[in-house]
Short mmCIF file of C-alpha atoms and ligand atoms in Angstrom, two decimals:
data_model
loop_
_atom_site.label_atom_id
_atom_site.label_comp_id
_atom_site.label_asym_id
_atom_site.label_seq_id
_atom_site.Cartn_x
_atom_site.Cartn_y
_atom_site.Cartn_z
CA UNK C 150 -12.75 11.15 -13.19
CA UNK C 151 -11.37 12.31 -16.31
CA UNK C 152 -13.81 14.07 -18.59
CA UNK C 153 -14.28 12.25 -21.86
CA UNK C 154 -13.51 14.37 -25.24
CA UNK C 155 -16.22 14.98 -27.90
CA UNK C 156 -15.57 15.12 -31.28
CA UNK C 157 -17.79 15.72 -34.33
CA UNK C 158 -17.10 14.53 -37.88
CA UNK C 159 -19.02 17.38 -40.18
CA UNK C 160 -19.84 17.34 -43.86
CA UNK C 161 -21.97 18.29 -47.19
CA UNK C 162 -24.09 15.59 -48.10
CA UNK C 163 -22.09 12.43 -49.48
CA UNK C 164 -19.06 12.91 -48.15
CA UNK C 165 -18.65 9.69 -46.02
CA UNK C 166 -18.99 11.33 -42.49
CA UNK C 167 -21.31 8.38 -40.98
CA UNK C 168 -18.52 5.57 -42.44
CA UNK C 169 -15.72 7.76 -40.93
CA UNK C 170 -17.72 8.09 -37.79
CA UNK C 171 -17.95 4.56 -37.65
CA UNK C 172 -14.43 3.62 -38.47
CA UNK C 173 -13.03 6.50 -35.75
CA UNK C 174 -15.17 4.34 -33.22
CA UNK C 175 -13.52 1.09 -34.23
CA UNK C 176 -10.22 2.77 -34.05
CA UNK C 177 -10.45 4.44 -30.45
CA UNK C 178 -12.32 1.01 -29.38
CA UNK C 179 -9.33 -0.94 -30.39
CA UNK C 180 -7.22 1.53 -28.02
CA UNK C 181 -9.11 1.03 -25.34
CA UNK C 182 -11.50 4.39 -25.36
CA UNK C 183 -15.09 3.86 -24.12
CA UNK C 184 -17.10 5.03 -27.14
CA UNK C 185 -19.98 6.59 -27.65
CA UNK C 186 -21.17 6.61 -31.37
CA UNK C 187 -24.24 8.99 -32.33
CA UNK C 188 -25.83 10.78 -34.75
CA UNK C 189 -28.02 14.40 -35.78
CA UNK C 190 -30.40 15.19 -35.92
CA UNK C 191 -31.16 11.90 -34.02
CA UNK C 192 -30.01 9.48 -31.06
CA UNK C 193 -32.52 9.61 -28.87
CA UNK C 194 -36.52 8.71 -29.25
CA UNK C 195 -37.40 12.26 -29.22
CA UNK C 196 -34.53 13.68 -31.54
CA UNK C 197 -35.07 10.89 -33.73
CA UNK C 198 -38.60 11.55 -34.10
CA UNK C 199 -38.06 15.00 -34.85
CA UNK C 200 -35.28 14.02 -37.84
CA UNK C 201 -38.59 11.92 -39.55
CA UNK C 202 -40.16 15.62 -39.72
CA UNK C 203 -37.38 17.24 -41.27
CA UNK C 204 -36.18 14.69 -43.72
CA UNK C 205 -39.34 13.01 -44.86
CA UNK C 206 -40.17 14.87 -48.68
CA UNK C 207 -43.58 14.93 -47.82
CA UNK C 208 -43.04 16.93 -45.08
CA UNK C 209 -42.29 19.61 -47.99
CA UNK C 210 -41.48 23.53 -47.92
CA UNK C 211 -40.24 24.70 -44.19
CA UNK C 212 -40.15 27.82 -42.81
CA UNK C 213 -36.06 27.64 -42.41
CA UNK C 214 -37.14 29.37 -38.97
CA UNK C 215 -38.77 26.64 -37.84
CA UNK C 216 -36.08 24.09 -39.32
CA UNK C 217 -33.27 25.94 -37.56
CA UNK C 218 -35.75 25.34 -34.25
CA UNK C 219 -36.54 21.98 -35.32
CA UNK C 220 -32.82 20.77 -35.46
CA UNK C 221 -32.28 22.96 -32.09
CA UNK C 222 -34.70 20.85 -30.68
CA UNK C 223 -33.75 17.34 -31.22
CA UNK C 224 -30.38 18.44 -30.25
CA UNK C 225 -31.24 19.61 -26.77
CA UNK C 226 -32.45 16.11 -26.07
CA UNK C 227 -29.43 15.03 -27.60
CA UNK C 228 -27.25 16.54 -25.55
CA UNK C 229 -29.09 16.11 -22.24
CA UNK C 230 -29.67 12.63 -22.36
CA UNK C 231 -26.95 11.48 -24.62
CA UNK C 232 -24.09 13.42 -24.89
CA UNK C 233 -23.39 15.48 -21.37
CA UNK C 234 -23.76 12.21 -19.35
CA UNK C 235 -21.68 10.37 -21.34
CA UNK C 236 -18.92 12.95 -20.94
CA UNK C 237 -19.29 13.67 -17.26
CA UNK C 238 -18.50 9.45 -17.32
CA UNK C 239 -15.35 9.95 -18.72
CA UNK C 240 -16.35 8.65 -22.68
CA UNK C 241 -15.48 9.44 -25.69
CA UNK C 242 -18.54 11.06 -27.93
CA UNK C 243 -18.16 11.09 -31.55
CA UNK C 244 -21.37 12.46 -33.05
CA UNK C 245 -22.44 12.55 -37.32
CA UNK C 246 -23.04 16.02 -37.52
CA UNK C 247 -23.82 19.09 -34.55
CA UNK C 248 -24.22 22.80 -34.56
CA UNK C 249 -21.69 23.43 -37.28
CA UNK C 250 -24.50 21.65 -39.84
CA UNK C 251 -27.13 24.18 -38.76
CA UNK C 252 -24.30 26.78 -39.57
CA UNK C 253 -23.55 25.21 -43.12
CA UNK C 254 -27.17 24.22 -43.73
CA UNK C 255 -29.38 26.65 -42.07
CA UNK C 256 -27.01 29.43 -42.19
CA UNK C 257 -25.40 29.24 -45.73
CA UNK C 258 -27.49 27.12 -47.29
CA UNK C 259 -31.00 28.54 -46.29
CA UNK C 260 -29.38 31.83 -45.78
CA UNK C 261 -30.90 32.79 -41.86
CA UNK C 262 -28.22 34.83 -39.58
CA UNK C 263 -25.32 32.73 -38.12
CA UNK C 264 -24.95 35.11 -35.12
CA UNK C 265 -28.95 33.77 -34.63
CA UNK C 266 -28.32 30.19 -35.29
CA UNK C 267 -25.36 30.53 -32.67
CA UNK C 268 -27.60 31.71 -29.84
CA UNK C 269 -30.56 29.47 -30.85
CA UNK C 270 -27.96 26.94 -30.19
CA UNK C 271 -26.60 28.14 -26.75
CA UNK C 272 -29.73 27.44 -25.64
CA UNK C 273 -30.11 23.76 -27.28
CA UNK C 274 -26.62 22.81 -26.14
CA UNK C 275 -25.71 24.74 -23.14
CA UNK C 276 -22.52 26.02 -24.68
CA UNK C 277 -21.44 22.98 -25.88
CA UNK C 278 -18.44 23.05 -27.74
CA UNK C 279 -16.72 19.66 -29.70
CA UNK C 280 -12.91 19.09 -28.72
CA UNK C 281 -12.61 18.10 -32.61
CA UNK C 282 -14.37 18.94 -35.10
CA UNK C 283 -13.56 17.00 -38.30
CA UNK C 284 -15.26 18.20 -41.75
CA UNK C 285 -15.13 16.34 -44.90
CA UNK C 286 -14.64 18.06 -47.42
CA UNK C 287 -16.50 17.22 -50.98
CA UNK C 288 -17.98 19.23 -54.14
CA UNK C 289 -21.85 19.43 -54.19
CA UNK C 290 -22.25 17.58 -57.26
CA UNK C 291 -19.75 14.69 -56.53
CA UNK C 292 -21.20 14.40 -53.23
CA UNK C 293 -25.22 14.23 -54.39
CA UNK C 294 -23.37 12.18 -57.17
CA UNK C 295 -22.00 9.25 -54.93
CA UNK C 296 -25.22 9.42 -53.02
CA UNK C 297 -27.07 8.47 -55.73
CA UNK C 298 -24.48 5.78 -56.90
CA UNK C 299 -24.32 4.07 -53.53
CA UNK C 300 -28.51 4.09 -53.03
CA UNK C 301 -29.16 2.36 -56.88
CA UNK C 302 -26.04 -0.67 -55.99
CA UNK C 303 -28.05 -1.36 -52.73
CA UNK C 304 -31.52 -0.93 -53.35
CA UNK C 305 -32.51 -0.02 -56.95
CA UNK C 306 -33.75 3.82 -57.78
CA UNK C 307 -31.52 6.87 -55.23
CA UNK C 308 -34.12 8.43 -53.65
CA UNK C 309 -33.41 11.91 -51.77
CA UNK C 310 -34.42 13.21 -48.38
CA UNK C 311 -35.78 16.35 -47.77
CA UNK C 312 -32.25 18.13 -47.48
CA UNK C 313 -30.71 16.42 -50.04
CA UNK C 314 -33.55 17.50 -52.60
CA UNK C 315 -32.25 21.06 -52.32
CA UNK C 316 -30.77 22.42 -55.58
CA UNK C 317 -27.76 21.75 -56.44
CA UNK C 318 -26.71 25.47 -55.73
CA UNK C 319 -28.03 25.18 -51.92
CA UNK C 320 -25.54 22.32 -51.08
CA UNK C 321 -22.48 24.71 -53.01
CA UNK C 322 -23.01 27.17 -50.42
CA UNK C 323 -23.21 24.41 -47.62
CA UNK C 324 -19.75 23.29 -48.54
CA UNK C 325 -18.37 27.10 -48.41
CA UNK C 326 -20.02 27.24 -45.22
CA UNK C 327 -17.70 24.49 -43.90
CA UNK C 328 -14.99 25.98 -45.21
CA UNK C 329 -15.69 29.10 -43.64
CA UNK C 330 -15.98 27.49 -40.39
CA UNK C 331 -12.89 26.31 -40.87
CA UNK C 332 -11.00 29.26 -41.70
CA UNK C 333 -13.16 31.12 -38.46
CA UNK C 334 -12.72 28.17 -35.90
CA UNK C 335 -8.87 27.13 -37.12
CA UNK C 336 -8.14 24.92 -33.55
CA UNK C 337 -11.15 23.11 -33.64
CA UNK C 338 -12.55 22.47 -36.93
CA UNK C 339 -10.14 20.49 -39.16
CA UNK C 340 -10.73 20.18 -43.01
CA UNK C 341 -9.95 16.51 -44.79
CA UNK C 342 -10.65 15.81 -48.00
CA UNK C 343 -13.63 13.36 -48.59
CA UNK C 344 -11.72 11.98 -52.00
CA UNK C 345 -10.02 8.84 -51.82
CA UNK C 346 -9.72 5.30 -50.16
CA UNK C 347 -12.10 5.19 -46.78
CA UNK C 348 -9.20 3.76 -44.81
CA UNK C 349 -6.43 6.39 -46.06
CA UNK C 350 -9.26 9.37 -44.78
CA UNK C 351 -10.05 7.22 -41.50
CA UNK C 352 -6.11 7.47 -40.97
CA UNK C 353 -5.85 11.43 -41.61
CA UNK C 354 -8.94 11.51 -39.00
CA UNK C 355 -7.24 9.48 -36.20
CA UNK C 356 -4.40 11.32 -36.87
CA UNK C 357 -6.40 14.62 -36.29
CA UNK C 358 -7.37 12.61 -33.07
CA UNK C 359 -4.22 11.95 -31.88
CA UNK C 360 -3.07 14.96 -31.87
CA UNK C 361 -6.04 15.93 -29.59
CA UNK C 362 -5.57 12.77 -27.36
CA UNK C 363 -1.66 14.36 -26.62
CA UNK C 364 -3.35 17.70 -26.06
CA UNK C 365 -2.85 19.09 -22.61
CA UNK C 366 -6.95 20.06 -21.24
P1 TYD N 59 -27.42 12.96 -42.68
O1 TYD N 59 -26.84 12.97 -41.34
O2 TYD N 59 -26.58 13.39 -43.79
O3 TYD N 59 -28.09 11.59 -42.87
P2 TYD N 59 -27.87 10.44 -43.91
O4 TYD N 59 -26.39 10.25 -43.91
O5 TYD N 59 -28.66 9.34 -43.26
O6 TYD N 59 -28.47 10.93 -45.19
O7 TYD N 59 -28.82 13.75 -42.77
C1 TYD N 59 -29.17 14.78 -42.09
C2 TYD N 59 -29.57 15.92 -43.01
O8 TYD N 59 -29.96 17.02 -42.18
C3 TYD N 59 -28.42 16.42 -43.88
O9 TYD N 59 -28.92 16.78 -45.15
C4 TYD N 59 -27.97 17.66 -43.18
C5 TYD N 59 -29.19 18.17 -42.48
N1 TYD N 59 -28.93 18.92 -41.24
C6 TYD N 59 -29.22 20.28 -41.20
O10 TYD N 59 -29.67 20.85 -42.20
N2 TYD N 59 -29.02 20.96 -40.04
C7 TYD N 59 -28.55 20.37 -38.90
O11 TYD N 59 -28.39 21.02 -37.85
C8 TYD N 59 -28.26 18.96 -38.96
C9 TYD N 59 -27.75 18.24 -37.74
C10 TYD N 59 -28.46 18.28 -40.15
#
């Protein structure tokens, strides 16, 4: 059977990722595709467990050693039970976030090795590598900005995780560790800009998609 392909929509904090994730599902669904939608650090009991640790405030200061191995975590029981079976069955994955966030987040943003967070990851993933890679691409302060728009329309006062508590200078070097992964990984990781109409950025994505689905592998 064919493999499936796995692609995963990146992003600083309130850039739209999980609506673009959602709307690349519809879209591949409509074409047929046998989708699987998920999300990190979650999608299974275990990972999602682990992502009420790391983004509950209370949980409060981390050793970003034990973050990096927190996020590592939940994603080996991502991958195991979630994402390699669903592959070896021919789907299509599209998964909010993977290694490239512990890169922007843990790496750049908490400032721990990448060539560390790349090997802690071998490990979690088994060499896993996403066909696509899709980041969206937003300033810090418009991004914590729309976050805290969209939380008071739907349910009165924004409040922030643990992640998005971080200064406003943490999630600056976030984004330019996207775009450094971008300028390092140019086949795979694909920049978009997160400003604009959610249907004119869901059409750049499946257009990034395409051009994967006529990809020989
Ligand atoms: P996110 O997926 O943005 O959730 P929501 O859209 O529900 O707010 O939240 C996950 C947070 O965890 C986000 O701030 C990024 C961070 N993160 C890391 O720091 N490292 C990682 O490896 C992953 C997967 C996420």
């Amino acid at each position: 059977m064919a493999s499936g392909k796995f692609i995963t929509i990146e992003g600083p904090d309130g850039s739209g990722k999980s609506t673009q994730a959602r709307l690349l599902a519809e879209y591949l669904g409509k074409r047929n595709r046998s989708i699987v939608l998920t999300r990190e650090p979650g999608g299974t009991f275990l990972a999602e467990k682990i992502r009420g640790i790391l983004l509950d405030p209370d949980t409060g200061g981390m050793a970003p050693e034990a973050e990096v191995l927190l996020y590592a975590a939940a994603r080996a029981q991502h991958v195991a039970e979630i994402i390699r079976p669903a592959l070896a069955a021919g789907k299509w994955v599209i998964s909010d976030r993977f290694v490239d966030s512990s890169i922007a987040y843990q790496g750049y943003g908490r400032g721990l090795d990448p060539a560390m967070i790349w090997e802690v990851n071998r490990l979690a993933t088994g060499g896993l590598v996403p066909d696509l890679t899709v980041v969206l691409d937003i300033d810090a302060e418009e991004g914590l900005s729309r976050i805290t728009r969209q939380r008071e329309t739907t349910g009165g006062r924004a409040v922030f995780d643990r992640m998005e508590q971080e200064e406003t200078d943490f999630h600056r070097r976030v984004r330019e560790g996207y775009l450094d992964l971008a300028k390092q990984f140019p086949h795979r990781v694909k920049v978009v800009s997160a400003l604009g109409q959610p249907d004119a950025i869901s059409r750049q994505v499946s257009g990034l998609v395409e051009q994967l689905h006529h990809q020989k592998v």
